[in-house]
mmCIF file of C-alpha atoms in Angstrom:
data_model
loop_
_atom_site.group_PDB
_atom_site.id
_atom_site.type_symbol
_atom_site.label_atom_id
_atom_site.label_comp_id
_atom_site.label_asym_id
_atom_site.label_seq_id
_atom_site.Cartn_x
_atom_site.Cartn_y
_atom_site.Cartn_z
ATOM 1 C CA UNK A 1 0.000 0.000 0.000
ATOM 2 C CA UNK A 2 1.509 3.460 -0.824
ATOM 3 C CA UNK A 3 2.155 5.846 1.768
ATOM 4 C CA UNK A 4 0.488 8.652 0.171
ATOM 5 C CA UNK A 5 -2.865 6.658 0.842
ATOM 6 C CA UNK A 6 -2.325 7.829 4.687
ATOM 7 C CA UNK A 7 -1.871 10.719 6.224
ATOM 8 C CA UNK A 8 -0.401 9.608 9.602
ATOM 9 C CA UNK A 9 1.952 6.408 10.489
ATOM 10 C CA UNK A 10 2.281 5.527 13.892
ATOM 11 C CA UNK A 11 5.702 3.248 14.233
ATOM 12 C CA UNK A 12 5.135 1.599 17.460
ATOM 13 C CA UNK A 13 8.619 0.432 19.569
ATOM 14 C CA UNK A 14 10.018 -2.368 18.278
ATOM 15 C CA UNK A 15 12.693 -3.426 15.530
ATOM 16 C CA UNK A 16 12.898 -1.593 12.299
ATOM 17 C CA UNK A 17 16.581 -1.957 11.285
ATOM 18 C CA UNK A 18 15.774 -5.073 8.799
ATOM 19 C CA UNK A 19 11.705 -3.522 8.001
ATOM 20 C CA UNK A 20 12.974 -0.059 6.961
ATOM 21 C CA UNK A 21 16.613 0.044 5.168
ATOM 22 C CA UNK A 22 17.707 2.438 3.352
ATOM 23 C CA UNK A 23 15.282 2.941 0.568
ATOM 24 C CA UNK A 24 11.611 2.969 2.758
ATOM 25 C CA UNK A 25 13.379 5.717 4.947
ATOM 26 C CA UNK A 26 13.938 7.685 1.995
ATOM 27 C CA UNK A 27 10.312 7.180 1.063
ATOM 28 C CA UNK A 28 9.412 7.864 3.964
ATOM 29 C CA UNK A 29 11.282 11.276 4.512
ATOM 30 C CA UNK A 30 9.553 11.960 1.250
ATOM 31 C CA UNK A 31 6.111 10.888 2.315
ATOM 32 C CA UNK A 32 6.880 13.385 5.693
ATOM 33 C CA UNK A 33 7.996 16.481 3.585
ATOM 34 C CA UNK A 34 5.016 15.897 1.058
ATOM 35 C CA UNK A 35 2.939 16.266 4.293
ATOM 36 C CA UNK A 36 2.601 12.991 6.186
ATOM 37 C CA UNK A 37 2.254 12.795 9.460
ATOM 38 C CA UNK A 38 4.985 10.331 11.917
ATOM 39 C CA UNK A 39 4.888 9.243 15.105
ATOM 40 C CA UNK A 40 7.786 6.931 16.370
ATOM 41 C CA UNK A 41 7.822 5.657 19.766
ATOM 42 C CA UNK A 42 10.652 4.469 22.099
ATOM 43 C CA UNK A 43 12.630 2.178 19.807
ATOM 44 C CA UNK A 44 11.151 3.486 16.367
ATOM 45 C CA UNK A 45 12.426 6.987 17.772
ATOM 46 C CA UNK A 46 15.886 5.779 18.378
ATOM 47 C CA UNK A 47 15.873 4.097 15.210
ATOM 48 C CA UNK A 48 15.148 6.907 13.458
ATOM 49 C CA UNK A 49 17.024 9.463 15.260
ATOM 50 C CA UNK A 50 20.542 10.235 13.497
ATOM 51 C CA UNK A 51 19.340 9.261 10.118
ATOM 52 C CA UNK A 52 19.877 11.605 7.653
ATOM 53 C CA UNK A 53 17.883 14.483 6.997
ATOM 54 C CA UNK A 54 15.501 13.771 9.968
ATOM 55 C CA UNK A 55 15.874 16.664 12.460
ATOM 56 C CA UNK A 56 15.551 13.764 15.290
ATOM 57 C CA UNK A 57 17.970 13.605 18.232
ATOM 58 C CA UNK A 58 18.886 10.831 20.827
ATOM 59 C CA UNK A 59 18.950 12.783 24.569
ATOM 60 C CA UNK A 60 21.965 12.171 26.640
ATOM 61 C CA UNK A 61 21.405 10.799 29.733
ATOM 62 C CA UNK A 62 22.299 14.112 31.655
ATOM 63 C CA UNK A 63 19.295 15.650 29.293
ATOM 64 C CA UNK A 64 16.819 12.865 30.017
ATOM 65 C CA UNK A 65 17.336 13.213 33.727
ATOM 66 C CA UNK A 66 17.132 17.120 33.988
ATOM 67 C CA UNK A 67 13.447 16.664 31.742
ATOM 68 C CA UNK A 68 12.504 14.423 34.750
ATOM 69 C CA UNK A 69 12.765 17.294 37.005
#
């Protein structure tokens, strides 16, 4: 199914490294810039975050614990 049938994609934790190489995160930067709404959670987050061209950052621990407070 194409992703320009949806307009939001909710990634839920779990393992994407062999799901989305290379080429689907292309499509789906694409799919996000032509409007598309994401939502990654926990381990889809991390996944995601450091990929380029996806203005997504991992927290360092000294970051995560000063949010807490």
């Amino acid at each position: 199914v194409p992703l320009s049938e949806f307009d939001m994609l909710i990634l839920p934790a779990g393992s994407y490294n062999t799901l989305l190489n290379d080429r689907a995160v292309n499509s789906l930067k694409d799919w996000v810039r032509a409007g598309g709404k994401l939502i990654a959670l926990e381990s889809a987050a991390s996944f995601l975050a450091g990929k380029p061209d996806i203005a997504l950052t991992r927290r360092k621990p000294a970051q995560a614990a000063a949010a807490k407070d």
